[in-house]
Amino acid sequence: MEGVVVAERYADSLPGGEKLPMAARTAWDASRRISAIGAARLAARAAHRAAQIGGELPARERALEAARLCAEAAAEIRLDGWGVERAAQAHLVRDVFGNLFRPLPELSPECIAWKDGTVVRLAQTIREGGNFDEVPVLADALEDAGCTDSLVLDHCRAGGPHVRGCWAVDWALGRS
């Protein structure tokens, strides 16, 4: 969690952002420990299952069976924990960076000026207050202001979570 705060401070050029390299190293070390725990868990499960097979099978067959069981356990972990975690991380990356292969249009002056700057004020309120569950409301305001870009509107209306640094909120604020 501290790494996220440091990254936000870095992105906003606030004091404390200079700790980003240290936070990145800490996150990397933690991910390696988690990977090592997962690998140890796989090996332990495979060894346990191979031992349960019993001594009637030759060593080569027991090793093959242990390898098969290890692969099954890896698939379970991928589906059970890692897959869910990776999917959540991928969603966050897409929320912050969007589609890097499709440039966004400029926010039209009409959208900016609509109802005395409602779109910009709403985006600012969302960003500053951390009210990212209100991003779908921003989509409605953008649409009412004349925005027809389906990428922007669909992203805002997609199921969250949306986070600080959400590209659509930053786009509405003129930050890209």
Coordinates of N, CA and C in Angstrom, one line a residue:
M1 N 0.8 -1.2 0.0 CA 0.0 0.0 0.0 C 0.9 1.3 0.0
E2 N 2.0 1.2 0.8 CA 2.8 2.4 0.8 C 3.4 2.7 -0.5
G3 N 3.7 1.6 -1.3 CA 4.2 1.8 -2.7 C 3.3 2.6 -3.6
V4 N 2.0 2.3 -3.4 CA 0.9 3.0 -4.2 C 0.9 4.5 -3.8
V5 N 1.0 4.8 -2.5 CA 1.0 6.2 -2.1 C 2.3 6.9 -2.6
V6 N 3.4 6.2 -2.6 CA 4.7 6.8 -3.1 C 4.5 7.1 -4.6
A7 N 4.0 6.1 -5.3 CA 3.8 6.3 -6.8 C 2.8 7.4 -7.1
E8 N 1.8 7.6 -6.3 CA 0.9 8.7 -6.5 C 1.5 10.0 -6.3
R9 N 2.3 10.1 -5.2 CA 3.0 11.3 -4.9 C 4.1 11.6 -6.0
Y10 N 4.7 10.6 -6.5 CA 5.7 10.8 -7.6 C 4.9 11.4 -8.8
A11 N 3.8 10.7 -9.2 CA 3.0 11.2 -10.3 C 2.5 12.6 -10.2
D12 N 2.2 13.0 -9.0 CA 1.8 14.4 -8.7 C 2.9 15.4 -8.4
S13 N 4.1 14.9 -8.5 CA 5.3 15.7 -8.2 C 5.2 16.3 -6.8
L14 N 4.8 15.5 -5.8 CA 4.7 15.9 -4.4 C 5.9 15.4 -3.6
P15 N 6.2 16.0 -2.5 CA 7.3 15.5 -1.6 C 7.0 14.0 -1.3
G16 N 8.0 13.2 -1.2 CA 7.9 11.8 -0.9 C 8.0 10.9 -2.2
G17 N 7.8 11.6 -3.4 CA 7.8 10.8 -4.6 C 9.2 10.4 -5.0
E18 N 10.2 11.0 -4.3 CA 11.6 10.6 -4.6 C 11.9 9.2 -4.1
K19 N 11.0 8.6 -3.3 CA 11.2 7.3 -2.7 C 10.7 6.2 -3.7
L20 N 10.3 6.6 -4.9 CA 9.8 5.6 -5.9 C 10.7 4.4 -6.1
P21 N 12.0 4.7 -6.4 CA 12.9 3.5 -6.7 C 13.0 2.5 -5.5
M22 N 13.0 3.1 -4.3 CA 13.0 2.2 -3.1 C 11.7 1.4 -3.0
A23 N 10.6 2.1 -3.2 CA 9.3 1.4 -3.2 C 9.2 0.3 -4.2
A24 N 9.7 0.6 -5.4 CA 9.7 -0.4 -6.5 C 10.6 -1.6 -6.1
R25 N 11.7 -1.4 -5.5 CA 12.6 -2.5 -5.1 C 11.8 -3.4 -4.0
T26 N 11.2 -2.7 -3.1 CA 10.5 -3.4 -2.0 C 9.3 -4.3 -2.6
A27 N 8.6 -3.7 -3.6 CA 7.5 -4.5 -4.2 C 8.1 -5.7 -5.0
W28 N 9.2 -5.5 -5.7 CA 9.8 -6.6 -6.4 C 10.3 -7.7 -5.5
D29 N 10.9 -7.3 -4.4 CA 11.4 -8.3 -3.4 C 10.2 -9.1 -2.8
A30 N 9.1 -8.4 -2.6 CA 7.9 -9.0 -2.0 C 7.3 -10.0 -3.0
S31 N 7.3 -9.6 -4.3 CA 6.7 -10.5 -5.3 C 7.6 -11.7 -5.5
R32 N 8.9 -11.6 -5.4 CA 9.8 -12.8 -5.5 C 9.6 -13.7 -4.3
R33 N 9.3 -13.1 -3.1 CA 9.1 -14.0 -1.9 C 7.7 -14.8 -2.1
I34 N 6.7 -14.1 -2.7 CA 5.5 -14.7 -2.9 C 5.6 -15.8 -3.9
S35 N 6.4 -15.6 -5.0 CA 6.7 -16.6 -6.0 C 7.4 -17.8 -5.4
A36 N 8.3 -17.5 -4.5 CA 9.1 -18.6 -3.9 C 8.2 -19.4 -3.0
I37 N 7.2 -18.8 -2.3 CA 6.3 -19.5 -1.5 C 5.4 -20.4 -2.3
G38 N 4.9 -19.8 -3.5 CA 4.1 -20.6 -4.4 C 4.8 -21.8 -4.9
A39 N 6.1 -21.6 -5.3 CA 6.9 -22.8 -5.9 C 7.1 -23.8 -4.8
A40 N 7.4 -23.4 -3.6 CA 7.6 -24.3 -2.5 C 6.3 -25.1 -2.2
R41 N 5.2 -24.4 -2.2 CA 3.9 -25.1 -2.0 C 3.7 -26.1 -3.1
L42 N 4.0 -25.8 -4.3 CA 3.8 -26.8 -5.4 C 4.7 -28.0 -5.2
A43 N 5.9 -27.7 -4.9 CA 6.9 -28.9 -4.7 C 6.4 -29.8 -3.6
A44 N 6.0 -29.1 -2.5 CA 5.5 -29.9 -1.3 C 4.3 -30.8 -1.6
R45 N 3.4 -30.2 -2.4 CA 2.2 -30.9 -2.7 C 2.5 -32.1 -3.7
A46 N 3.4 -31.8 -4.6 CA 3.8 -32.9 -5.6 C 4.5 -34.0 -4.8
A47 N 5.4 -33.6 -3.9 CA 6.2 -34.7 -3.2 C 5.2 -35.5 -2.3
H48 N 4.3 -34.8 -1.7 CA 3.3 -35.5 -0.8 C 2.5 -36.5 -1.6
R49 N 2.0 -36.0 -2.8 CA 1.2 -36.9 -3.6 C 2.0 -38.1 -4.2
A50 N 3.3 -37.8 -4.6 CA 4.1 -38.9 -5.1 C 4.4 -39.9 -4.0
A51 N 4.5 -39.4 -2.7 CA 4.7 -40.4 -1.6 C 3.5 -41.2 -1.4
Q52 N 2.3 -40.6 -1.6 CA 1.1 -41.4 -1.4 C 0.9 -42.4 -2.5
I53 N 1.5 -42.3 -3.6 CA 1.3 -43.2 -4.7 C 1.9 -44.6 -4.2
G54 N 2.9 -44.5 -3.4 CA 3.4 -45.8 -2.8 C 4.6 -46.3 -3.6
G55 N 5.2 -47.3 -3.0 CA 6.4 -47.9 -3.5 C 6.2 -48.9 -4.6
E56 N 5.0 -49.2 -4.9 CA 4.8 -50.2 -6.0 C 5.1 -49.8 -7.3
L57 N 5.2 -48.5 -7.6 CA 5.6 -47.9 -8.9 C 7.1 -47.7 -8.9
P58 N 7.7 -47.9 -10.1 CA 9.1 -47.6 -10.2 C 9.3 -46.1 -10.0
A59 N 10.5 -45.7 -9.7 CA 10.9 -44.4 -9.4 C 10.6 -43.4 -10.6
R60 N 10.8 -43.9 -11.8 CA 10.6 -43.1 -13.0 C 9.1 -42.7 -13.1
E61 N 8.2 -43.7 -12.8 CA 6.8 -43.4 -12.9 C 6.3 -42.5 -11.8
R62 N 6.9 -42.7 -10.6 CA 6.5 -41.8 -9.5 C 6.9 -40.4 -9.8
A63 N 8.1 -40.2 -10.4 CA 8.6 -38.9 -10.8 C 7.7 -38.2 -11.8
L64 N 7.3 -39.0 -12.8 CA 6.4 -38.5 -13.8 C 5.0 -38.1 -13.2
E65 N 4.5 -39.0 -12.3 CA 3.3 -38.7 -11.7 C 3.4 -37.4 -10.8
A66 N 4.5 -37.3 -10.1 CA 4.8 -36.1 -9.3 C 4.8 -34.8 -10.2
A67 N 5.4 -34.9 -11.4 CA 5.4 -33.8 -12.3 C 4.0 -33.4 -12.8
R68 N 3.2 -34.4 -13.1 CA 1.9 -34.2 -13.5 C 1.1 -33.5 -12.4
L69 N 1.2 -34.0 -11.2 CA 0.5 -33.4 -10.0 C 1.0 -32.0 -9.8
C70 N 2.3 -31.8 -10.0 CA 2.8 -30.4 -9.8 C 2.2 -29.5 -10.8
A71 N 2.0 -29.9 -12.1 CA 1.4 -29.1 -13.1 C 0.0 -28.8 -12.7
E72 N -0.7 -29.8 -12.2 CA -2.1 -29.6 -11.8 C -2.2 -28.6 -10.7
A73 N -1.3 -28.7 -9.7 CA -1.3 -27.7 -8.6 C -1.0 -26.3 -9.1
A74 N -0.1 -26.2 -10.1 CA 0.3 -24.9 -10.7 C -1.0 -24.3 -11.3
A75 N -1.7 -25.1 -12.0 CA -2.9 -24.6 -12.7 C -3.9 -24.2 -11.6
E76 N -4.0 -24.9 -10.5 CA -4.9 -24.5 -9.4 C -4.5 -23.2 -8.9
I77 N -3.2 -23.0 -8.6 CA -2.8 -21.7 -8.1 C -3.1 -20.6 -9.0
R78 N -2.8 -20.8 -10.3 CA -3.1 -19.8 -11.3 C -4.5 -19.4 -11.3
L79 N -5.4 -20.4 -11.2 CA -6.8 -20.1 -11.2 C -7.3 -19.6 -9.8
D80 N -6.7 -20.1 -8.8 CA -7.1 -19.8 -7.4 C -6.6 -18.5 -6.9
G81 N -5.4 -18.2 -7.1 CA -4.8 -17.0 -6.5 C -4.1 -16.1 -7.5
W82 N -3.1 -16.7 -8.2 CA -2.3 -15.9 -9.1 C -3.1 -15.3 -10.2
G83 N -4.0 -16.2 -10.8 CA -4.8 -15.7 -12.0 C -5.7 -14.5 -11.6
V84 N -6.3 -14.6 -10.4 CA -7.2 -13.6 -10.0 C -6.3 -12.3 -9.7
E85 N -5.2 -12.5 -9.1 CA -4.3 -11.3 -8.8 C -3.8 -10.7 -10.1
R86 N -3.4 -11.5 -11.0 CA -2.8 -11.0 -12.3 C -3.9 -10.3 -13.0
A87 N -5.1 -10.8 -13.0 CA -6.3 -10.2 -13.7 C -6.6 -8.8 -13.1
A88 N -6.5 -8.8 -11.8 CA -6.8 -7.5 -11.1 C -5.7 -6.5 -11.4
Q89 N -4.4 -6.9 -11.4 CA -3.3 -6.0 -11.8 C -3.4 -5.5 -13.2
A90 N -3.8 -6.4 -14.1 CA -4.0 -6.0 -15.5 C -5.1 -5.0 -15.7
H91 N -6.1 -5.2 -14.9 CA -7.2 -4.2 -14.9 C -6.7 -2.8 -14.5
L92 N -5.9 -2.8 -13.4 CA -5.4 -1.5 -12.9 C -4.5 -0.9 -13.9
V93 N -3.7 -1.7 -14.6 CA -2.8 -1.1 -15.6 C -3.6 -0.5 -16.7
R94 N -4.7 -1.2 -17.1 CA -5.5 -0.6 -18.2 C -6.3 0.6 -17.7
D95 N -6.6 0.7 -16.4 CA -7.3 1.8 -15.9 C -6.4 3.1 -15.9
V96 N -5.1 2.8 -15.6 CA -4.2 4.0 -15.6 C -3.7 4.4 -17.0
F97 N -3.4 3.4 -17.8 CA -2.7 3.7 -19.1 C -3.6 3.6 -20.3
G98 N -4.8 3.0 -20.2 CA -5.7 2.9 -21.3 C -5.1 2.1 -22.5
N99 N -5.6 2.4 -23.7 CA -5.2 1.7 -24.9 C -4.1 2.6 -25.5
L100 N -2.8 2.1 -25.4 CA -1.7 2.9 -25.8 C -1.6 3.0 -27.4
F101 N -2.4 2.2 -28.0 CA -2.4 2.1 -29.5 C -3.5 2.9 -30.1
R102 N -4.3 3.6 -29.3 CA -5.4 4.4 -29.9 C -5.3 5.8 -29.2
P103 N -4.8 6.8 -30.0 CA -4.7 8.1 -29.4 C -6.1 8.7 -29.0
L104 N -6.2 9.4 -28.0 CA -7.4 10.0 -27.6 C -7.6 11.3 -28.3
P105 N -8.9 11.7 -28.5 CA -9.2 13.0 -29.1 C -9.0 14.1 -28.1
E106 N -8.8 15.3 -28.5 CA -8.8 16.4 -27.6 C -10.2 16.6 -27.0
L107 N -10.2 16.9 -25.7 CA -11.5 17.2 -25.1 C -12.0 18.6 -25.7
S108 N -13.1 18.5 -26.3 CA -13.6 19.7 -27.0 C -13.8 20.9 -26.1
P109 N -13.7 22.1 -26.6 CA -14.0 23.3 -25.8 C -15.4 23.3 -25.3
E110 N -16.3 22.7 -26.1 CA -17.7 22.7 -25.7 C -17.9 21.8 -24.4
C111 N -17.2 20.7 -24.4 CA -17.2 19.8 -23.2 C -16.7 20.5 -22.0
I112 N -15.6 21.2 -22.2 CA -14.9 21.9 -21.1 C -15.8 23.0 -20.5
A113 N -16.5 23.7 -21.4 CA -17.3 24.8 -21.0 C -18.8 24.4 -20.6
W114 N -19.2 23.2 -20.9 CA -20.6 22.8 -20.7 C -21.0 23.0 -19.2
K115 N -22.1 23.7 -19.1 CA -22.6 24.0 -17.7 C -21.6 24.5 -16.8
D116 N -20.9 25.6 -17.2 CA -19.9 26.2 -16.4 C -18.8 25.3 -15.9
G117 N -18.3 24.4 -16.8 CA -17.2 23.5 -16.4 C -17.6 22.3 -15.6
T118 N -18.8 21.8 -15.7 CA -19.2 20.7 -14.9 C -18.4 19.5 -15.0
V119 N -18.0 19.2 -16.3 CA -17.2 18.0 -16.5 C -15.8 18.1 -15.8
V120 N -15.2 19.2 -15.9 CA -13.9 19.4 -15.3 C -14.0 19.4 -13.8
R121 N -15.0 20.1 -13.3 CA -15.2 20.1 -11.8 C -15.5 18.7 -11.3
L122 N -16.3 18.0 -12.0 CA -16.6 16.6 -11.5 C -15.4 15.7 -11.6
A123 N -14.6 15.8 -12.6 CA -13.4 15.0 -12.7 C -12.4 15.4 -11.6
Q124 N -12.3 16.7 -11.3 CA -11.4 17.2 -10.2 C -11.9 16.7 -8.9
T125 N -13.2 16.7 -8.6 CA -13.8 16.2 -7.4 C -13.5 14.7 -7.2
I126 N -13.6 13.9 -8.3 CA -13.4 12.5 -8.3 C -11.9 12.3 -8.0
R127 N -11.0 13.0 -8.6 CA -9.6 12.7 -8.5 C -9.1 13.2 -7.1
E128 N -9.5 14.3 -6.6 CA -9.0 14.8 -5.3 C -9.7 14.1 -4.2
G129 N -10.9 13.8 -4.3 CA -11.6 13.1 -3.2 C -11.5 11.6 -3.2
G130 N -10.9 11.0 -4.3 CA -10.8 9.6 -4.4 C -12.1 8.9 -4.5
N131 N -13.1 9.6 -5.1 CA -14.5 9.1 -5.3 C -14.6 8.4 -6.6
F132 N -13.8 7.3 -6.9 CA -13.7 6.7 -8.2 C -14.9 5.9 -8.5
D133 N -15.8 5.6 -7.5 CA -17.0 5.0 -7.9 C -18.0 5.9 -8.6
E134 N -17.6 7.2 -8.7 CA -18.4 8.2 -9.4 C -18.0 8.4 -10.9
V135 N -17.0 7.6 -11.3 CA -16.5 7.7 -12.7 C -17.7 7.4 -13.7
P136 N -18.6 6.5 -13.5 CA -19.7 6.4 -14.4 C -20.6 7.7 -14.5
V137 N -20.7 8.5 -13.5 CA -21.4 9.7 -13.5 C -20.6 10.7 -14.4
L138 N -19.3 10.6 -14.4 CA -18.5 11.4 -15.3 C -18.8 11.1 -16.7
A139 N -19.0 9.8 -17.0 CA -19.4 9.4 -18.4 C -20.7 10.0 -18.8
D140 N -21.7 10.1 -17.9 CA -23.0 10.7 -18.2 C -22.8 12.2 -18.5
A141 N -21.9 12.9 -17.7 CA -21.7 14.3 -17.9 C -21.0 14.5 -19.2
L142 N -20.0 13.7 -19.5 CA -19.3 13.8 -20.8 C -20.2 13.7 -22.0
E143 N -21.1 12.7 -21.9 CA -22.0 12.4 -23.0 C -23.0 13.6 -23.1
D144 N -23.5 14.1 -22.0 CA -24.4 15.2 -22.0 C -23.7 16.4 -22.6
A145 N -22.4 16.5 -22.4 CA -21.7 17.7 -22.9 C -21.3 17.5 -24.3
G146 N -21.6 16.4 -24.9 CA -21.4 16.2 -26.4 C -20.2 15.2 -26.7
C147 N -19.6 14.6 -25.7 CA -18.6 13.6 -26.0 C -19.2 12.4 -26.6
T148 N -18.7 11.9 -27.7 CA -19.2 10.7 -28.4 C -18.1 9.6 -28.5
D149 N -17.0 9.8 -27.9 CA -15.9 8.9 -28.0 C -16.3 7.6 -27.2
S150 N -16.5 6.5 -27.9 CA -16.9 5.3 -27.2 C -15.9 4.7 -26.3
L151 N -14.6 4.9 -26.6 CA -13.5 4.4 -25.8 C -13.6 5.0 -24.4
V152 N -13.8 6.3 -24.4 CA -13.8 7.1 -23.1 C -15.1 6.7 -22.4
L153 N -16.2 6.8 -23.0 CA -17.5 6.5 -22.4 C -17.6 5.1 -21.9
D154 N -17.2 4.1 -22.7 CA -17.2 2.7 -22.3 C -16.3 2.5 -21.1
H155 N -15.1 3.1 -21.1 CA -14.2 2.9 -20.0 C -14.8 3.4 -18.7
C156 N -15.3 4.6 -18.8 CA -15.9 5.2 -17.6 C -17.1 4.4 -17.0
R157 N -17.8 3.8 -17.9 CA -19.0 3.0 -17.5 C -18.6 1.5 -17.1
A158 N -17.4 1.1 -17.5 CA -17.0 -0.3 -17.2 C -17.0 -0.5 -15.7
G159 N -17.2 -1.7 -15.3 CA -17.0 -2.0 -13.9 C -15.6 -1.7 -13.4
G160 N -15.6 -1.2 -12.2 CA -14.3 -0.8 -11.6 C -13.4 -1.9 -11.3
P161 N -12.5 -1.7 -10.4 CA -12.3 -0.4 -9.8 C -11.6 0.6 -10.7
H162 N -11.9 1.8 -10.5 CA -11.2 2.9 -11.1 C -10.3 3.4 -10.0
V163 N -9.1 3.9 -10.3 CA -8.2 4.3 -9.3 C -7.6 5.7 -9.6
R164 N -6.9 6.2 -8.6 CA -6.2 7.5 -8.9 C -5.2 7.3 -10.0
G165 N -5.3 8.2 -11.0 CA -4.5 8.0 -12.2 C -5.3 7.5 -13.3
C166 N -6.6 7.2 -13.1 CA -7.4 6.7 -14.2 C -7.3 7.6 -15.4
W167 N -7.0 7.0 -16.5 CA -6.7 7.8 -17.7 C -7.9 8.7 -18.1
A168 N -9.1 8.2 -18.0 CA -10.3 8.9 -18.4 C -10.5 10.2 -17.5
V169 N -10.3 10.0 -16.2 CA -10.4 11.2 -15.3 C -9.3 12.2 -15.7
D170 N -8.1 11.7 -15.8 CA -7.0 12.6 -16.2 C -7.3 13.3 -17.5
W171 N -7.8 12.6 -18.5 CA -8.1 13.1 -19.8 C -9.1 14.2 -19.7
A172 N -10.2 14.0 -18.8 CA -11.2 15.0 -18.6 C -10.6 16.3 -18.0
L173 N -9.5 16.1 -17.3 CA -8.9 17.3 -16.6 C -7.8 17.9 -17.5
G174 N -7.6 17.3 -18.7 CA -6.6 17.9 -19.6 C -5.2 17.4 -19.3
R175 N -5.1 16.4 -18.4 CA -3.8 15.8 -18.1 C -3.7 14.5 -18.9
S176 N -2.6 14.3 -19.6 CA -2.5 13.1 -20.4 C -1.2 12.4 -20.1

